[in-house]
Short mmCIF file of C-alpha atoms in Angstrom, two decimals:
data_model
loop_
_atom_site.label_atom_id
_atom_site.label_comp_id
_atom_site.label_asym_id
_atom_site.label_seq_id
_atom_site.Cartn_x
_atom_site.Cartn_y
_atom_site.Cartn_z
CA MET T 1 156.96 74.37 152.86
CA GLY T 2 153.75 75.64 152.11
CA ASN T 3 150.75 73.61 150.93
CA LYS T 4 150.17 72.85 147.70
CA ARG T 5 146.94 74.05 145.42
CA LYS T 6 144.33 71.18 144.90
CA HIS T 7 144.28 70.88 140.87
CA SER T 8 140.28 72.16 140.88
CA GLU T 9 141.18 75.19 142.98
CA ALA T 10 143.98 76.23 140.20
CA GLU T 11 141.47 75.69 137.35
CA ALA T 12 139.18 78.15 139.14
CA ALA T 13 142.16 80.87 139.09
CA VAL T 14 142.77 80.03 135.30
CA ASP T 15 139.16 81.02 134.40
CA VAL T 16 139.55 84.55 136.38
CA LYS T 17 142.49 85.30 135.03
CA LYS T 18 140.89 85.20 131.44
CA ASP T 19 137.79 87.04 131.97
CA ASP T 20 139.92 89.42 133.67
CA SER T 21 142.08 89.68 130.21
CA ALA T 22 141.42 91.91 127.23
CA PRO T 23 139.38 90.74 124.64
CA GLU T 24 139.89 88.16 121.47
CA ARG T 25 142.18 89.70 118.46
CA PRO T 26 139.68 89.27 115.55
CA LYS T 27 140.58 87.40 112.70
CA ARG T 28 143.52 87.99 110.32
CA THR T 29 143.60 88.03 106.51
CA LEU T 30 144.99 88.59 103.44
CA LEU T 31 143.71 92.52 103.51
CA GLY T 32 143.77 93.01 107.46
CA PHE T 33 142.11 92.06 110.69
CA LYS T 34 138.11 90.71 109.55
CA ASN T 35 135.58 92.49 111.71
CA SER T 36 131.89 92.09 113.07
CA ASP T 37 129.48 92.46 111.96
CA GLU T 38 128.12 94.88 114.86
CA ASP T 39 131.83 97.23 114.13
CA LYS T 40 130.91 97.25 110.41
CA LYS T 41 127.60 98.72 111.13
CA GLU T 42 128.71 101.16 113.96
CA ASN T 43 131.70 102.51 110.61
CA ASP T 44 128.65 102.93 108.21
CA SER T 45 126.28 104.76 110.67
CA PHE T 46 130.26 107.54 110.88
CA ARG T 47 130.60 107.24 107.48
CA VAL T 48 126.86 108.87 106.34
CA GLY T 49 126.54 112.14 105.16
CA PHE T 50 126.81 115.01 103.09
CA ARG T 51 130.07 116.03 102.45
CA ASN T 52 130.79 119.13 99.72
CA LYS T 53 132.92 118.29 96.91
CA GLU T 54 132.52 121.67 95.14
CA LYS T 55 135.29 122.91 92.71
CA VAL T 56 135.12 125.75 90.12
CA LEU T 57 137.10 126.11 87.06
CA VAL T 58 137.85 129.89 86.11
CA THR T 59 139.33 130.36 82.67
CA CYS T 60 139.08 133.33 80.57
CA SER T 61 138.75 134.25 76.68
CA ARG T 62 141.43 135.23 74.85
CA ARG T 63 142.25 139.23 74.29
CA ILE T 64 141.04 140.44 77.39
CA SER T 65 142.24 143.13 78.66
CA PHE T 66 144.62 144.06 81.81
CA ARG T 67 142.03 145.44 83.92
CA TYR T 68 139.21 142.56 83.62
CA ARG T 69 142.06 140.23 84.18
CA HIS T 70 142.95 141.74 87.22
CA LEU T 71 139.52 140.90 88.26
CA MET T 72 139.56 137.58 87.49
CA LEU T 73 142.42 137.18 89.43
CA ASN T 74 140.95 138.80 92.64
CA LEU T 75 138.57 136.40 92.66
CA VAL T 76 140.47 133.23 92.19
CA ASP T 77 142.34 134.57 94.96
CA LEU T 78 138.82 134.91 96.96
CA LEU T 79 138.05 131.05 96.42
CA PRO T 80 140.32 128.16 97.00
CA HIS T 81 138.15 125.88 96.21
CA CYS T 82 138.64 127.30 92.02
CA LYS T 83 141.20 125.83 89.57
CA LYS T 84 143.18 128.25 87.01
CA ASP T 85 143.21 127.33 83.30
CA ASN T 86 145.00 128.53 79.40
CA LYS T 87 142.92 130.91 78.24
CA VAL T 88 140.00 129.81 75.80
CA GLU T 89 138.78 130.81 72.51
CA SER T 90 135.77 132.55 72.59
CA LYS T 91 133.86 131.12 69.09
CA GLU T 92 130.34 129.25 68.68
CA SER T 93 132.27 125.79 69.82
CA LYS T 94 133.34 127.20 73.36
CA GLY T 95 131.22 125.13 74.98
CA THR T 96 132.61 121.95 74.32
CA ALA T 97 135.97 123.02 74.79
CA LEU T 98 134.86 124.47 78.82
CA ASN T 99 132.89 121.25 79.68
CA GLU T 100 135.83 119.09 78.17
CA LEU T 101 138.01 121.48 80.11
CA VAL T 102 135.92 121.27 83.95
CA GLU T 103 135.46 117.19 83.04
CA LEU T 104 139.85 117.10 82.70
CA LYS T 105 139.94 119.59 86.16
CA SER T 106 137.15 117.59 88.12
CA CYS T 107 134.84 120.44 88.29
CA SER T 108 131.79 121.15 88.98
CA SER T 109 131.37 124.41 88.10
CA CYS T 110 133.00 126.96 85.37
CA LEU T 111 133.26 130.54 85.45
CA PHE T 112 134.46 131.59 82.30
CA PHE T 113 135.05 135.17 81.26
CA GLU T 114 134.77 136.25 78.07
CA CYS T 115 136.01 140.12 76.64
CA ARG T 116 134.11 141.35 73.19
CA LYS T 117 136.05 143.89 71.57
CA GLY T 118 138.11 144.84 74.65
CA LYS T 119 135.16 146.44 76.12
CA ASP T 120 132.57 144.16 77.26
CA LEU T 121 133.35 141.84 79.60
CA TYR T 122 130.49 138.65 79.69
CA LEU T 123 130.35 136.52 83.22
CA TRP T 124 129.32 132.40 82.07
CA MET T 125 127.76 130.73 85.39
CA ALA T 126 127.98 127.51 84.55
CA LYS T 127 126.94 123.95 85.87
CA CYS T 128 128.80 121.44 84.33
CA PRO T 129 128.17 118.95 82.20
CA ASN T 130 124.31 118.98 82.18
CA GLY T 131 123.71 123.04 83.30
CA PRO T 132 122.06 125.36 84.05
CA SER T 133 123.99 128.29 82.80
CA VAL T 134 123.57 131.90 83.33
CA LYS T 135 125.65 134.65 80.93
CA PHE T 136 125.66 138.11 82.56
CA LEU T 137 127.70 141.37 81.36
CA VAL T 138 130.10 142.60 83.75
CA ASN T 139 129.51 147.17 84.08
CA ALA T 140 131.18 148.96 86.75
CA VAL T 141 134.24 146.94 87.33
CA HIS T 142 137.14 147.84 89.96
CA THR T 143 139.22 145.92 90.94
CA MET T 144 141.45 145.59 94.57
CA GLU T 145 144.81 147.36 93.22
CA GLU T 146 142.36 150.24 91.99
CA LEU T 147 140.55 151.25 94.91
CA LYS T 148 143.02 150.67 97.76
CA LEU T 149 140.65 150.01 100.78
CA THR T 150 141.27 149.58 104.45
CA GLY T 151 140.22 146.05 104.79
CA ASN T 152 142.07 143.09 104.86
CA HIS T 153 141.29 139.50 105.53
CA LEU T 154 142.75 135.88 105.63
CA LYS T 155 143.34 134.33 102.37
CA GLY T 156 141.36 130.89 102.08
CA SER T 157 139.44 131.79 104.74
CA ARG T 158 135.55 130.65 103.94
CA PRO T 159 133.70 133.67 103.45
CA ILE T 160 129.75 134.44 105.05
CA LEU T 161 126.95 134.49 102.34
CA THR T 162 124.42 137.13 101.77
CA PHE T 163 121.69 137.51 100.05
CA SER T 164 119.09 140.62 99.60
CA SER T 165 115.49 139.56 100.71
CA ASN T 166 115.09 140.50 96.87
CA PHE T 167 116.74 137.43 95.63
CA ASP T 168 113.46 135.12 96.84
CA LYS T 169 110.82 137.36 94.29
CA SER T 170 110.52 135.78 91.90
CA PRO T 171 111.71 132.06 90.03
CA HIS T 172 114.64 133.13 88.63
CA TRP T 173 116.30 134.92 91.36
CA LYS T 174 116.09 132.14 93.50
CA LEU T 175 117.89 129.69 90.41
CA LEU T 176 120.60 132.46 90.67
CA LYS T 177 120.68 132.71 94.37
CA GLU T 178 121.23 128.50 94.18
CA MET T 179 123.85 128.75 91.76
CA ILE T 180 125.91 131.68 93.20
CA SER T 181 125.96 129.73 96.95
CA GLN T 182 126.82 126.28 95.27
CA ILE T 183 129.39 128.19 93.52
CA PHE T 184 130.82 130.94 95.93
CA GLY T 185 130.21 129.18 99.21
CA THR T 186 133.86 127.41 99.95
CA PRO T 187 133.42 124.09 101.30
CA LYS T 188 133.79 122.80 104.50
CA ASP T 189 136.99 121.27 105.37
CA HIS T 190 138.81 122.17 102.32
CA ARG T 191 142.02 121.48 101.76
CA LYS T 192 143.41 124.87 100.63
CA SER T 193 140.43 126.64 103.02
CA LYS T 194 141.49 128.03 106.71
CA PRO T 195 138.21 127.35 109.29
CA TYR T 196 137.82 130.92 110.06
CA HIS T 197 134.67 133.55 108.75
CA ASP T 198 136.57 136.98 108.69
CA HIS T 199 135.19 138.18 105.66
CA VAL T 200 131.76 138.41 103.79
CA PHE T 201 130.83 138.11 99.98
CA VAL T 202 127.43 140.12 99.84
CA PHE T 203 125.14 140.09 97.15
CA SER T 204 121.72 142.80 97.02
CA ILE T 205 119.68 143.35 93.72
CA ALA T 206 119.20 147.08 92.65
CA ASP T 207 117.60 147.75 89.32
CA ASP T 208 117.94 144.31 87.73
CA HIS T 209 121.11 144.38 88.56
CA ILE T 210 123.30 142.01 91.08
CA TRP T 211 125.57 144.20 92.69
CA PHE T 212 129.09 142.31 94.85
CA ARG T 213 130.73 143.77 97.71
CA ASN T 214 133.53 142.06 99.93
CA TYR T 215 133.68 143.22 103.12
CA GLN T 216 135.80 142.04 106.27
CA ILE T 217 134.50 141.45 109.82
CA SER T 218 136.35 143.91 112.08
CA CYS T 219 135.76 143.10 116.17
CA PRO T 220 137.51 145.02 118.14
CA HIS T 221 138.77 142.83 121.82
CA GLY T 222 140.91 143.16 124.59
CA GLY T 223 143.55 140.22 123.80
CA ALA T 224 141.68 137.56 125.34
CA GLN T 225 141.43 134.50 123.21
CA LYS T 226 137.12 134.58 123.91
CA LEU T 227 135.52 137.65 123.02
CA ASP T 228 133.10 138.90 125.27
CA ARG T 229 129.43 139.85 124.04
CA GLY T 230 129.40 143.43 124.30
CA ASP T 231 132.35 143.19 121.61
CA LEU T 232 130.47 141.29 119.35
CA GLU T 233 128.16 144.06 119.13
CA LYS T 234 130.78 146.55 118.36
CA MET T 235 131.59 144.40 115.33
CA THR T 236 131.84 146.67 111.85
CA LEU T 237 132.58 145.89 108.57
CA VAL T 238 135.75 147.33 106.30
CA GLU T 239 134.93 146.84 102.23
CA VAL T 240 138.00 145.35 101.09
CA GLY T 241 137.04 144.09 97.04
CA PRO T 242 137.00 143.78 94.21
CA ARG T 243 133.49 145.23 93.08
CA PHE T 244 131.45 144.84 89.96
CA CYS T 245 127.97 144.41 89.06
CA LEU T 246 125.92 141.63 86.88
CA ASN T 247 123.17 142.43 84.45
CA PRO T 248 121.98 138.74 83.96
CA ILE T 249 121.37 138.44 80.26
CA LYS T 250 119.72 134.47 79.64
CA ILE T 251 119.44 131.73 81.84
CA PHE T 252 119.98 128.84 79.37
CA GLY T 253 119.05 124.72 80.30
CA GLY T 254 121.91 122.76 79.71
CA SER T 255 125.74 123.48 80.31
CA PHE T 256 126.76 126.42 77.86
CA GLY T 257 123.82 126.78 75.96
CA GLY T 258 120.50 124.69 75.48
CA PRO T 259 116.78 125.96 75.75
CA THR T 260 116.30 128.94 77.21
CA LEU T 261 114.22 129.63 80.71
CA TYR T 262 114.68 133.01 80.78
CA GLU T 263 115.44 136.61 79.09
CA ASN T 264 115.88 139.54 80.73
CA PRO T 265 113.38 142.05 78.64
CA PHE T 266 115.68 144.93 80.17
CA TYR T 267 118.68 144.28 78.68
CA VAL T 268 120.32 146.32 76.06
CA SER T 269 123.55 145.56 74.32
CA PRO T 270 126.55 147.55 74.85
CA ASN T 271 126.78 147.74 70.89
CA GLN T 272 123.53 149.40 70.51
CA ILE T 273 124.33 151.65 73.59
CA ARG T 274 127.49 153.20 71.40
CA SER T 275 125.45 153.26 67.82
CA LEU T 276 122.61 155.39 69.90
CA ASP T 277 125.50 157.63 71.24
CA LYS T 278 126.96 157.88 67.58
CA ARG T 279 123.85 158.64 66.08
CA GLN T 280 123.92 161.58 68.75
CA LYS T 281 126.77 162.96 67.92
CA ALA T 282 125.79 162.59 64.19
CA GLY T 283 122.98 164.09 64.71
CA LYS T 284 125.07 167.56 66.18
CA TYR T 285 126.82 167.83 62.85
CA ALA T 286 124.46 167.75 60.88
CA LYS T 287 122.38 170.48 63.21
CA LYS T 288 125.11 172.54 62.66
CA VAL T 289 125.40 172.16 58.44
CA LYS T 290 121.78 173.19 58.81
CA ALA T 291 122.16 175.90 60.18
CA LYS T 292 125.21 177.03 58.29
CA THR T 293 122.58 176.96 54.97
CA ARG T 294 119.84 178.46 56.78
CA ARG T 295 122.09 181.75 57.44
CA LYS T 296 123.69 181.99 53.95
CA MET T 297 120.69 181.78 52.45
CA HIS T 298 118.96 184.35 54.89
CA GLU T 299 121.85 186.66 54.11
CA LEU T 300 120.99 186.15 50.37
CA GLU T 301 116.96 187.18 50.76
CA ASN T 302 117.98 189.75 52.75
CA PRO T 303 120.87 191.42 51.39
CA LEU T 304 122.10 194.94 53.34
CA GLU T 305 121.63 198.50 52.19
CA VAL T 306 124.61 200.67 50.58
CA ASP T 307 126.60 202.49 53.26
CA GLU T 308 127.24 206.31 51.58
CA PHE T 309 129.57 206.79 53.82
CA ALA T 310 131.78 203.60 52.73
CA ASP T 311 134.49 205.39 50.70
CA MET T 312 134.78 208.77 52.67
CA TRP T 313 138.15 207.77 53.67
CA ASN T 314 139.40 205.96 51.33
CA GLU T 315 139.84 209.17 48.99
#
């Protein structure tokens, strides 16, 4: 039989076991376990940070042509954080209807393609519901179906936005740069986006117009997971499409209206251009009519002399 431990030694052994054991569980409540104040502070410190929740509503007006509708669908494919909606009637009160749609879709921005006379395409780019908003005239439209370029990139991947140095020269270009970067930039960790950067959106200014291009980042590598530095230097850009040109008309302080912040002094509406072409064509016809009348008057004033041998062969 072994010797029994004393009562004091047994208590010391129990104390050692208590110290080595796991920490005590927090108090249980109806809503779960109640954490201490220190744990709450640590959780709050992790939650602090900016999360981009940008969502864009993309819609168009009624009676839009097929080319412009294809351009809109191409942009929808390029922007995974956008939402589509039904067509809206392009009237004077379209701003209120679009603001309501943006609020119902829980979006913060809107791209509205407005087609007039089946020929002219206007693009409204607005931050809802407080503004600002910009009205563009869209020119030089080329969709992906028309171009048939060799470039290709993953659908839903996040693009890299690049801007030319002209955007930093005047305040209205700075405002447009900020709006474009917010609307066309895909938020990080978006549920429909892929965690890759395999294409580039290029916005450049030439002749007071914004030109848009989409390029694929093509990088040749030997099949390894990691790329060598030499491979990165050989990276090239292959155009994917679509192409279009934006001519800014006006910048408004509100959403689809409000005070005018900027107006393009070099803008000429397409209606004026078509009227000038008709006047030039009408001028050509008027010149022909005047030339005919002058010829007739000249023949009457200067008649030809009678030919003596004109009736010789009639006999």
